[in-house]
C-alpha cells in the first residue's frame, strides 16, 4: 500500500487496531481500586486505638508500680490539667487552627497531572 | 461516543460510591491506555504495570478531576506521566537515540517484508524516535485533536503539530523503504 499523502496514512493509522492488553489487566485494575478490600481499621482509628493502648499501659504501670493512691492522684492530675486546657480559649483556638490546617493539607495530597509536561520530554 | 452515561457522570457516580461506574470507565479506557503505555514502553509487563498505576492514581485523585474536562485526556496524561517515570527510572529515555526494545523482534524492514499492512505500520511506528511515536500514538487514540494531545504531553500545540508532521514524514519514509525491500 502506498502512503503518498496524509489522508492515506491517516486512514491506515485510524484503522490500526489497538494493542490487546493482558487478559487479567482489567481485573487487576479493579482489584487495586474499587474492589480493593477495605482495611480493617482506618488511619484515624489506628491512631485512636494506639492512644488508648498507650494510656491503658501507662495506667496499668502506675497501678502496678505505685498502688492505688498514686493512681488516684494521677487521675486527679489528668482531670485538672484537661479541665485547665479545655477552659482556656487560647488553647482551644490553637487546637482548632491545627485541625483546620490538617484538613486543608489533606485536600491537596492527591496526584494532579498538569500541563507542565515532562521535563525529560523537552530535553 | 459511548453508549450509556457520559464519562463525567461516571466520575460523579464513582465519587458518590458507585463502584460499577468506575468499572465502566476502566472498561472504556483500559485498552486505549494500555495501547499508549505499550507503544511508549515497548514492554508488556511494564505497560501492564503502568496502566494499572495510571488507573490507581486516577481513582485516588478522582476528586481533582475537573467537571467538563475530558476523562480520556486526563487518564492519558496520567498514563503518559507514569510511562515517562518508568523510562527515566530505567535510564532508557533518550530523544536522540531509539529506545531499547525489551522484546526485540526482527528489524522493522525485515519484519515489514513478512507481515501484513497493520503489522508493517506498527513496525514503522515502533522504529520512530520516542517523542514522535508518542505523538503518533495519541493522534491515533485521540483523533485529530491537537489541543488534547498537547494537554496530555504538556507541550505547546505548535510543537505537537511539528512533531506530528515529522513523525508522518518519517513514517512514510520507513514504509517506502520497507516497500522497496519487498
PDB file of N, CA and C in Angstrom, chain B residues 50-132:
ATOM      1  N   UNK B  50       2.192   0.054  34.214  1.00  0.00           N
ATOM      2  CA  UNK B  50       1.940   1.495  34.042  1.00  0.00           C
ATOM      3  C   UNK B  50       0.444   1.764  33.892  1.00  0.00           C
ATOM      4  N   UNK B  51      -0.244   0.880  33.181  1.00  0.00           N
ATOM      5  CA  UNK B  51      -1.697   1.041  33.004  1.00  0.00           C
ATOM      6  C   UNK B  51      -2.398   0.938  34.358  1.00  0.00           C
ATOM      7  N   UNK B  52      -1.985  -0.061  35.116  1.00  0.00           N
ATOM      8  CA  UNK B  52      -2.591  -0.272  36.436  1.00  0.00           C
ATOM      9  C   UNK B  52      -2.317   0.939  37.338  1.00  0.00           C
ATOM     10  N   UNK B  53      -1.090   1.414  37.282  1.00  0.00           N
ATOM     11  CA  UNK B  53      -0.692   2.572  38.094  1.00  0.00           C
ATOM     12  C   UNK B  53      -1.519   3.807  37.696  1.00  0.00           C
ATOM     13  N   UNK B  54      -1.720   3.977  36.388  1.00  0.00           N
ATOM     14  CA  UNK B  54      -2.471   5.139  35.914  1.00  0.00           C
ATOM     15  C   UNK B  54      -3.902   5.118  36.456  1.00  0.00           C
ATOM     16  N   UNK B  55      -4.541   3.973  36.374  1.00  0.00           N
ATOM     17  CA  UNK B  55      -5.924   3.893  36.867  1.00  0.00           C
ATOM     18  C   UNK B  55      -5.972   4.036  38.386  1.00  0.00           C
ATOM     19  N   UNK B  56      -4.958   3.511  39.046  1.00  0.00           N
ATOM     20  CA  UNK B  56      -4.917   3.614  40.508  1.00  0.00           C
ATOM     21  C   UNK B  56      -4.789   5.092  40.917  1.00  0.00           C
ATOM     22  N   UNK B  57      -3.884   5.795  40.242  1.00  0.00           N
ATOM     23  CA  UNK B  57      -3.692   7.214  40.553  1.00  0.00           C
ATOM     24  C   UNK B  57      -4.951   8.012  40.205  1.00  0.00           C
ATOM     25  N   UNK B  58      -5.549   7.661  39.083  1.00  0.00           N
ATOM     26  CA  UNK B  58      -6.774   8.367  38.681  1.00  0.00           C
ATOM     27  C   UNK B  58      -7.867   8.153  39.729  1.00  0.00           C
ATOM     28  N   UNK B  59      -7.982   6.937  40.190  1.00  0.00           N
ATOM     29  CA  UNK B  59      -9.025   6.610  41.175  1.00  0.00           C
ATOM     30  C   UNK B  59      -8.795   7.382  42.481  1.00  0.00           C
ATOM     31  N   UNK B  60      -7.524   7.427  42.878  1.00  0.00           N
ATOM     32  CA  UNK B  60      -7.201   8.099  44.138  1.00  0.00           C
ATOM     33  C   UNK B  60      -7.398   9.609  44.057  1.00  0.00           C
ATOM     34  N   UNK B  61      -7.235  10.153  42.856  1.00  0.00           N
ATOM     35  CA  UNK B  61      -7.356  11.615  42.758  1.00  0.00           C
ATOM     36  C   UNK B  61      -8.565  12.019  41.925  1.00  0.00           C
ATOM     37  N   UNK B  62      -9.562  11.174  41.954  1.00  0.00           N
ATOM     38  CA  UNK B  62     -10.766  11.431  41.169  1.00  0.00           C
ATOM     39  C   UNK B  62     -11.428  12.757  41.564  1.00  0.00           C
ATOM     40  N   UNK B  63     -11.240  13.130  42.818  1.00  0.00           N
ATOM     41  CA  UNK B  63     -11.839  14.382  43.302  1.00  0.00           C
ATOM     42  C   UNK B  63     -11.256  15.605  42.600  1.00  0.00           C
ATOM     43  N   UNK B  64     -10.012  15.433  42.081  1.00  0.00           N
ATOM     44  CA  UNK B  64      -9.358  16.583  41.432  1.00  0.00           C
ATOM     45  C   UNK B  64      -9.750  16.689  39.953  1.00  0.00           C
ATOM     46  N   UNK B  65     -10.488  15.708  39.452  1.00  0.00           N
ATOM     47  CA  UNK B  65     -10.919  15.743  38.049  1.00  0.00           C
ATOM     48  C   UNK B  65     -11.907  16.896  37.866  1.00  0.00           C
ATOM     49  N   UNK B  66     -11.591  17.754  36.915  1.00  0.00           N
ATOM     50  CA  UNK B  66     -12.443  18.943  36.723  1.00  0.00           C
ATOM     51  C   UNK B  66     -13.662  18.580  35.892  1.00  0.00           C
ATOM     52  N   UNK B  67     -14.803  18.893  36.423  1.00  0.00           N
ATOM     53  CA  UNK B  67     -16.042  18.657  35.674  1.00  0.00           C
ATOM     54  C   UNK B  67     -15.974  19.425  34.348  1.00  0.00           C
ATOM     55  N   UNK B  68     -16.341  18.753  33.290  1.00  0.00           N
ATOM     56  CA  UNK B  68     -16.301  19.399  31.975  1.00  0.00           C
ATOM     57  C   UNK B  68     -15.034  19.031  31.214  1.00  0.00           C
ATOM     58  N   UNK B  69     -14.014  18.562  31.936  1.00  0.00           N
ATOM     59  CA  UNK B  69     -12.790  18.122  31.251  1.00  0.00           C
ATOM     60  C   UNK B  69     -13.049  16.761  30.612  1.00  0.00           C
ATOM     61  N   UNK B  70     -12.116  16.358  29.723  1.00  0.00           N
ATOM     62  CA  UNK B  70     -12.293  15.053  29.071  1.00  0.00           C
ATOM     63  C   UNK B  70     -11.569  13.989  29.878  1.00  0.00           C
ATOM     64  N   UNK B  71     -12.287  12.958  30.278  1.00  0.00           N
ATOM     65  CA  UNK B  71     -11.666  11.903  31.082  1.00  0.00           C
ATOM     66  C   UNK B  71     -10.536  11.231  30.310  1.00  0.00           C
ATOM     67  N   UNK B  72     -10.753  11.035  28.998  1.00  0.00           N
ATOM     68  CA  UNK B  72      -9.722  10.343  28.214  1.00  0.00           C
ATOM     69  C   UNK B  72      -8.413  11.130  28.240  1.00  0.00           C
ATOM     70  N   UNK B  73      -8.497  12.449  28.071  1.00  0.00           N
ATOM     71  CA  UNK B  73      -7.285  13.277  28.090  1.00  0.00           C
ATOM     72  C   UNK B  73      -6.606  13.175  29.451  1.00  0.00           C
ATOM     73  N   UNK B  74      -7.417  13.190  30.495  1.00  0.00           N
ATOM     74  CA  UNK B  74      -6.900  13.143  31.864  1.00  0.00           C
ATOM     75  C   UNK B  74      -6.186  11.819  32.133  1.00  0.00           C
ATOM     76  N   UNK B  75      -6.832  10.728  31.786  1.00  0.00           N
ATOM     77  CA  UNK B  75      -6.233   9.406  32.067  1.00  0.00           C
ATOM     78  C   UNK B  75      -5.011   9.177  31.169  1.00  0.00           C
ATOM     79  N   UNK B  76      -5.061   9.672  29.941  1.00  0.00           N
ATOM     80  CA  UNK B  76      -3.878   9.533  29.067  1.00  0.00           C
ATOM     81  C   UNK B  76      -2.701  10.327  29.642  1.00  0.00           C
ATOM     82  N   UNK B  77      -3.004  11.501  30.178  1.00  0.00           N
ATOM     83  CA  UNK B  77      -1.923  12.324  30.765  1.00  0.00           C
ATOM     84  C   UNK B  77      -1.306  11.593  31.954  1.00  0.00           C
ATOM     85  N   UNK B  78      -2.150  11.010  32.785  1.00  0.00           N
ATOM     86  CA  UNK B  78      -1.627  10.280  33.951  1.00  0.00           C
ATOM     87  C   UNK B  78      -0.787   9.095  33.472  1.00  0.00           C
ATOM     88  N   UNK B  79      -1.309   8.377  32.477  1.00  0.00           N
ATOM     89  CA  UNK B  79      -0.593   7.208  31.956  1.00  0.00           C
ATOM     90  C   UNK B  79       0.732   7.622  31.327  1.00  0.00           C
ATOM     91  N   UNK B  80       0.693   8.723  30.583  1.00  0.00           N
ATOM     92  CA  UNK B  80       1.921   9.183  29.922  1.00  0.00           C
ATOM     93  C   UNK B  80       2.983   9.555  30.961  1.00  0.00           C
ATOM     94  N   UNK B  81       2.553  10.227  32.024  1.00  0.00           N
ATOM     95  CA  UNK B  81       3.499  10.584  33.092  1.00  0.00           C
ATOM     96  C   UNK B  81       4.053   9.320  33.763  1.00  0.00           C
ATOM     97  N   UNK B  82       3.180   8.333  33.949  1.00  0.00           N
ATOM     98  CA  UNK B  82       3.646   7.070  34.555  1.00  0.00           C
ATOM     99  C   UNK B  82       4.691   6.412  33.654  1.00  0.00           C
ATOM    100  N   UNK B  83       4.459   6.465  32.354  1.00  0.00           N
ATOM    101  CA  UNK B  83       5.414   5.871  31.399  1.00  0.00           C
ATOM    102  C   UNK B  83       6.741   6.627  31.433  1.00  0.00           C
ATOM    103  N   UNK B  84       6.657   7.959  31.462  1.00  0.00           N
ATOM    104  CA  UNK B  84       7.893   8.761  31.482  1.00  0.00           C
ATOM    105  C   UNK B  84       8.689   8.469  32.754  1.00  0.00           C
ATOM    106  N   UNK B  85       7.975   8.336  33.864  1.00  0.00           N
ATOM    107  CA  UNK B  85       8.661   7.997  35.122  1.00  0.00           C
ATOM    108  C   UNK B  85       9.408   6.682  34.972  1.00  0.00           C
ATOM    109  N   UNK B  86       8.747   5.721  34.364  1.00  0.00           N
ATOM    110  CA  UNK B  86       9.380   4.410  34.190  1.00  0.00           C
ATOM    111  C   UNK B  86      10.579   4.501  33.253  1.00  0.00           C
ATOM    112  N   UNK B  87      10.404   5.244  32.180  1.00  0.00           N
ATOM    113  CA  UNK B  87      11.516   5.377  31.229  1.00  0.00           C
ATOM    114  C   UNK B  87      12.708   6.061  31.891  1.00  0.00           C
ATOM    115  N   UNK B  88      12.414   7.090  32.670  1.00  0.00           N
ATOM    116  CA  UNK B  88      13.507   7.792  33.355  1.00  0.00           C
ATOM    117  C   UNK B  88      14.166   6.888  34.387  1.00  0.00           C
ATOM    118  N   UNK B  89      13.321   6.141  35.105  1.00  0.00           N
ATOM    119  CA  UNK B  89      13.831   5.242  36.141  1.00  0.00           C
ATOM    120  C   UNK B  89      14.753   4.204  35.524  1.00  0.00           C
ATOM    121  N   UNK B  90      14.356   3.717  34.372  1.00  0.00           N
ATOM    122  CA  UNK B  90      15.154   2.664  33.734  1.00  0.00           C
ATOM    123  C   UNK B  90      16.319   3.221  32.917  1.00  0.00           C
ATOM    124  N   UNK B  91      16.434   4.536  32.930  1.00  0.00           N
ATOM    125  CA  UNK B  91      17.508   5.215  32.171  1.00  0.00           C
ATOM    126  C   UNK B  91      17.543   4.763  30.719  1.00  0.00           C
ATOM    127  N   UNK B  92      16.362   4.592  30.187  1.00  0.00           N
ATOM    128  CA  UNK B  92      16.312   4.175  28.792  1.00  0.00           C
ATOM    129  C   UNK B  92      15.848   5.314  27.895  1.00  0.00           C
ATOM    130  N   UNK B  93      15.606   6.451  28.549  1.00  0.00           N
ATOM    131  CA  UNK B  93      14.981   7.545  27.815  1.00  0.00           C
ATOM    132  C   UNK B  93      16.014   8.391  27.110  1.00  0.00           C
ATOM    133  N   UNK B  94      15.832   8.590  25.850  1.00  0.00           N
ATOM    134  CA  UNK B  94      16.728   9.484  25.122  1.00  0.00           C
ATOM    135  C   UNK B  94      16.009  10.011  23.896  1.00  0.00           C
ATOM    136  N   UNK B  95      16.145  11.303  23.631  1.00  0.00           N
ATOM    137  CA  UNK B  95      15.496  11.879  22.448  1.00  0.00           C
ATOM    138  C   UNK B  95      16.305  11.612  21.182  1.00  0.00           C
ATOM    139  N   UNK B  96      17.598  11.471  21.368  1.00  0.00           N
ATOM    140  CA  UNK B  96      18.466  11.308  20.210  1.00  0.00           C
ATOM    141  C   UNK B  96      18.475   9.874  19.713  1.00  0.00           C
ATOM    142  N   UNK B  97      18.437   8.946  20.671  1.00  0.00           N
ATOM    143  CA  UNK B  97      18.575   7.550  20.271  1.00  0.00           C
ATOM    144  C   UNK B  97      17.220   6.872  20.246  1.00  0.00           C
ATOM    145  N   UNK B  98      17.178   5.808  19.518  1.00  0.00           N
ATOM    146  CA  UNK B  98      15.972   4.981  19.537  1.00  0.00           C
ATOM    147  C   UNK B  98      15.939   4.272  20.894  1.00  0.00           C
ATOM    148  N   UNK B  99      14.769   4.166  21.508  1.00  0.00           N
ATOM    149  CA  UNK B  99      14.729   3.455  22.773  1.00  0.00           C
ATOM    150  C   UNK B  99      15.012   1.968  22.568  1.00  0.00           C
ATOM    151  N   UNK B 100      15.622   1.379  23.588  1.00  0.00           N
ATOM    152  CA  UNK B 100      15.851  -0.070  23.512  1.00  0.00           C
ATOM    153  C   UNK B 100      14.526  -0.777  23.490  1.00  0.00           C
ATOM    154  N   UNK B 101      14.432  -1.792  22.762  1.00  0.00           N
ATOM    155  CA  UNK B 101      13.190  -2.562  22.750  1.00  0.00           C
ATOM    156  C   UNK B 101      13.394  -3.775  23.635  1.00  0.00           C
ATOM    157  N   UNK B 102      12.480  -3.914  24.560  1.00  0.00           N
ATOM    158  CA  UNK B 102      12.643  -5.010  25.515  1.00  0.00           C
ATOM    159  C   UNK B 102      12.330  -6.349  24.869  1.00  0.00           C
ATOM    160  N   UNK B 103      11.503  -6.305  23.852  1.00  0.00           N
ATOM    161  CA  UNK B 103      11.158  -7.561  23.194  1.00  0.00           C
ATOM    162  C   UNK B 103      11.487  -7.443  21.704  1.00  0.00           C
ATOM    163  N   UNK B 104      12.781  -7.395  21.398  1.00  0.00           N
ATOM    164  CA  UNK B 104      13.130  -7.131  20.011  1.00  0.00           C
ATOM    165  C   UNK B 104      12.767  -8.275  19.093  1.00  0.00           C
ATOM    166  N   UNK B 105      12.173  -7.921  18.020  1.00  0.00           N
ATOM    167  CA  UNK B 105      11.872  -8.923  17.002  1.00  0.00           C
ATOM    168  C   UNK B 105      12.840  -8.671  15.870  1.00  0.00           C
ATOM    169  N   UNK B 106      12.524  -9.121  14.708  1.00  0.00           N
ATOM    170  CA  UNK B 106      13.363  -8.769  13.583  1.00  0.00           C
ATOM    171  C   UNK B 106      13.267  -7.268  13.325  1.00  0.00           C
ATOM    172  N   UNK B 107      14.253  -6.688  12.653  1.00  0.00           N
ATOM    173  CA  UNK B 107      14.269  -5.256  12.385  1.00  0.00           C
ATOM    174  C   UNK B 107      13.045  -4.833  11.615  1.00  0.00           C
ATOM    175  N   UNK B 108      12.698  -3.528  11.676  1.00  0.00           N
ATOM    176  CA  UNK B 108      11.467  -3.062  11.048  1.00  0.00           C
ATOM    177  C   UNK B 108      11.370  -3.425   9.568  1.00  0.00           C
ATOM    178  N   UNK B 109      12.508  -3.296   8.876  1.00  0.00           N
ATOM    179  CA  UNK B 109      12.465  -3.574   7.437  1.00  0.00           C
ATOM    180  C   UNK B 109      12.147  -5.047   7.154  1.00  0.00           C
ATOM    181  N   UNK B 110      12.907  -5.906   7.843  1.00  0.00           N
ATOM    182  CA  UNK B 110      12.704  -7.350   7.598  1.00  0.00           C
ATOM    183  C   UNK B 110      11.320  -7.793   8.055  1.00  0.00           C
ATOM    184  N   UNK B 111      10.898  -7.202   9.164  1.00  0.00           N
ATOM    185  CA  UNK B 111       9.583  -7.551   9.691  1.00  0.00           C
ATOM    186  C   UNK B 111       8.498  -7.148   8.694  1.00  0.00           C
ATOM    187  N   UNK B 112       8.708  -5.969   8.102  1.00  0.00           N
ATOM    188  CA  UNK B 112       7.714  -5.448   7.159  1.00  0.00           C
ATOM    189  C   UNK B 112       7.522  -6.357   5.958  1.00  0.00           C
ATOM    190  N   UNK B 113       8.607  -6.980   5.556  1.00  0.00           N
ATOM    191  CA  UNK B 113       8.503  -7.874   4.401  1.00  0.00           C
ATOM    192  C   UNK B 113       7.556  -9.013   4.729  1.00  0.00           C
ATOM    193  N   UNK B 114       7.688  -9.512   5.915  1.00  0.00           N
ATOM    194  CA  UNK B 114       6.960 -10.725   6.271  1.00  0.00           C
ATOM    195  C   UNK B 114       5.530 -10.464   6.735  1.00  0.00           C
ATOM    196  N   UNK B 115       5.264  -9.310   7.250  1.00  0.00           N
ATOM    197  CA  UNK B 115       3.965  -9.107   7.902  1.00  0.00           C
ATOM    198  C   UNK B 115       2.981  -8.315   7.066  1.00  0.00           C
ATOM    199  N   UNK B 116       1.748  -8.326   7.525  1.00  0.00           N
ATOM    200  CA  UNK B 116       0.695  -7.642   6.773  1.00  0.00           C
ATOM    201  C   UNK B 116       0.751  -6.125   6.984  1.00  0.00           C
ATOM    202  N   UNK B 117      -0.197  -5.393   6.377  1.00  0.00           N
ATOM    203  CA  UNK B 117      -0.162  -3.935   6.424  1.00  0.00           C
ATOM    204  C   UNK B 117      -0.146  -3.356   7.844  1.00  0.00           C
ATOM    205  N   UNK B 118      -1.032  -3.864   8.679  1.00  0.00           N
ATOM    206  CA  UNK B 118      -1.126  -3.319  10.031  1.00  0.00           C
ATOM    207  C   UNK B 118       0.170  -3.528  10.799  1.00  0.00           C
ATOM    208  N   UNK B 119       0.705  -4.706  10.674  1.00  0.00           N
ATOM    209  CA  UNK B 119       1.943  -5.005  11.395  1.00  0.00           C
ATOM    210  C   UNK B 119       3.101  -4.205  10.797  1.00  0.00           C
ATOM    211  N   UNK B 120       3.035  -3.969   9.514  1.00  0.00           N
ATOM    212  CA  UNK B 120       4.071  -3.189   8.852  1.00  0.00           C
ATOM    213  C   UNK B 120       4.046  -1.751   9.377  1.00  0.00           C
ATOM    214  N   UNK B 121       2.827  -1.254   9.523  1.00  0.00           N
ATOM    215  CA  UNK B 121       2.673   0.103  10.031  1.00  0.00           C
ATOM    216  C   UNK B 121       3.142   0.177  11.485  1.00  0.00           C
ATOM    217  N   UNK B 122       2.778  -0.850  12.260  1.00  0.00           N
ATOM    218  CA  UNK B 122       3.196  -0.897  13.667  1.00  0.00           C
ATOM    219  C   UNK B 122       4.718  -0.907  13.782  1.00  0.00           C
ATOM    220  N   UNK B 123       5.321  -1.717  12.938  1.00  0.00           N
ATOM    221  CA  UNK B 123       6.786  -1.815  12.971  1.00  0.00           C
ATOM    222  C   UNK B 123       7.414  -0.462  12.650  1.00  0.00           C
ATOM    223  N   UNK B 124       6.795   0.240  11.698  1.00  0.00           N
ATOM    224  CA  UNK B 124       7.321   1.569  11.335  1.00  0.00           C
ATOM    225  C   UNK B 124       7.146   2.541  12.501  1.00  0.00           C
ATOM    226  N   UNK B 125       5.998   2.473  13.170  1.00  0.00           N
ATOM    227  CA  UNK B 125       5.761   3.350  14.329  1.00  0.00           C
ATOM    228  C   UNK B 125       6.789   3.034  15.421  1.00  0.00           C
ATOM    229  N   UNK B 126       7.022   1.747  15.623  1.00  0.00           N
ATOM    230  CA  UNK B 126       7.991   1.338  16.648  1.00  0.00           C
ATOM    231  C   UNK B 126       9.390   1.862  16.358  1.00  0.00           C
ATOM    232  N   UNK B 127       9.677   2.041  15.094  1.00  0.00           N
ATOM    233  CA  UNK B 127      11.025   2.482  14.718  1.00  0.00           C
ATOM    234  C   UNK B 127      11.191   3.997  14.850  1.00  0.00           C
ATOM    235  N   UNK B 128      10.111   4.704  15.131  1.00  0.00           N
ATOM    236  CA  UNK B 128      10.203   6.161  15.284  1.00  0.00           C
ATOM    237  C   UNK B 128      10.866   6.508  16.612  1.00  0.00           C
ATOM    238  N   UNK B 129      11.528   7.665  16.694  1.00  0.00           N
ATOM    239  CA  UNK B 129      12.030   8.120  17.995  1.00  0.00           C
ATOM    240  C   UNK B 129      10.855   8.273  18.964  1.00  0.00           C
ATOM    241  N   UNK B 130      11.134   8.171  20.244  1.00  0.00           N
ATOM    242  CA  UNK B 130      10.079   8.102  21.261  1.00  0.00           C
ATOM    243  C   UNK B 130       9.095   9.277  21.184  1.00  0.00           C
ATOM    244  N   UNK B 131       9.625  10.500  21.011  1.00  0.00           N
ATOM    245  CA  UNK B 131       8.723  11.670  21.042  1.00  0.00           C
ATOM    246  C   UNK B 131       7.741  11.659  19.868  1.00  0.00           C
ATOM    247  N   UNK B 132       8.198  11.160  18.719  1.00  0.00           N
ATOM    248  CA  UNK B 132       7.309  11.087  17.564  1.00  0.00           C
ATOM    249  C   UNK B 132       6.324   9.933  17.720  1.00  0.00           C
TER     250      UNK B 132
END
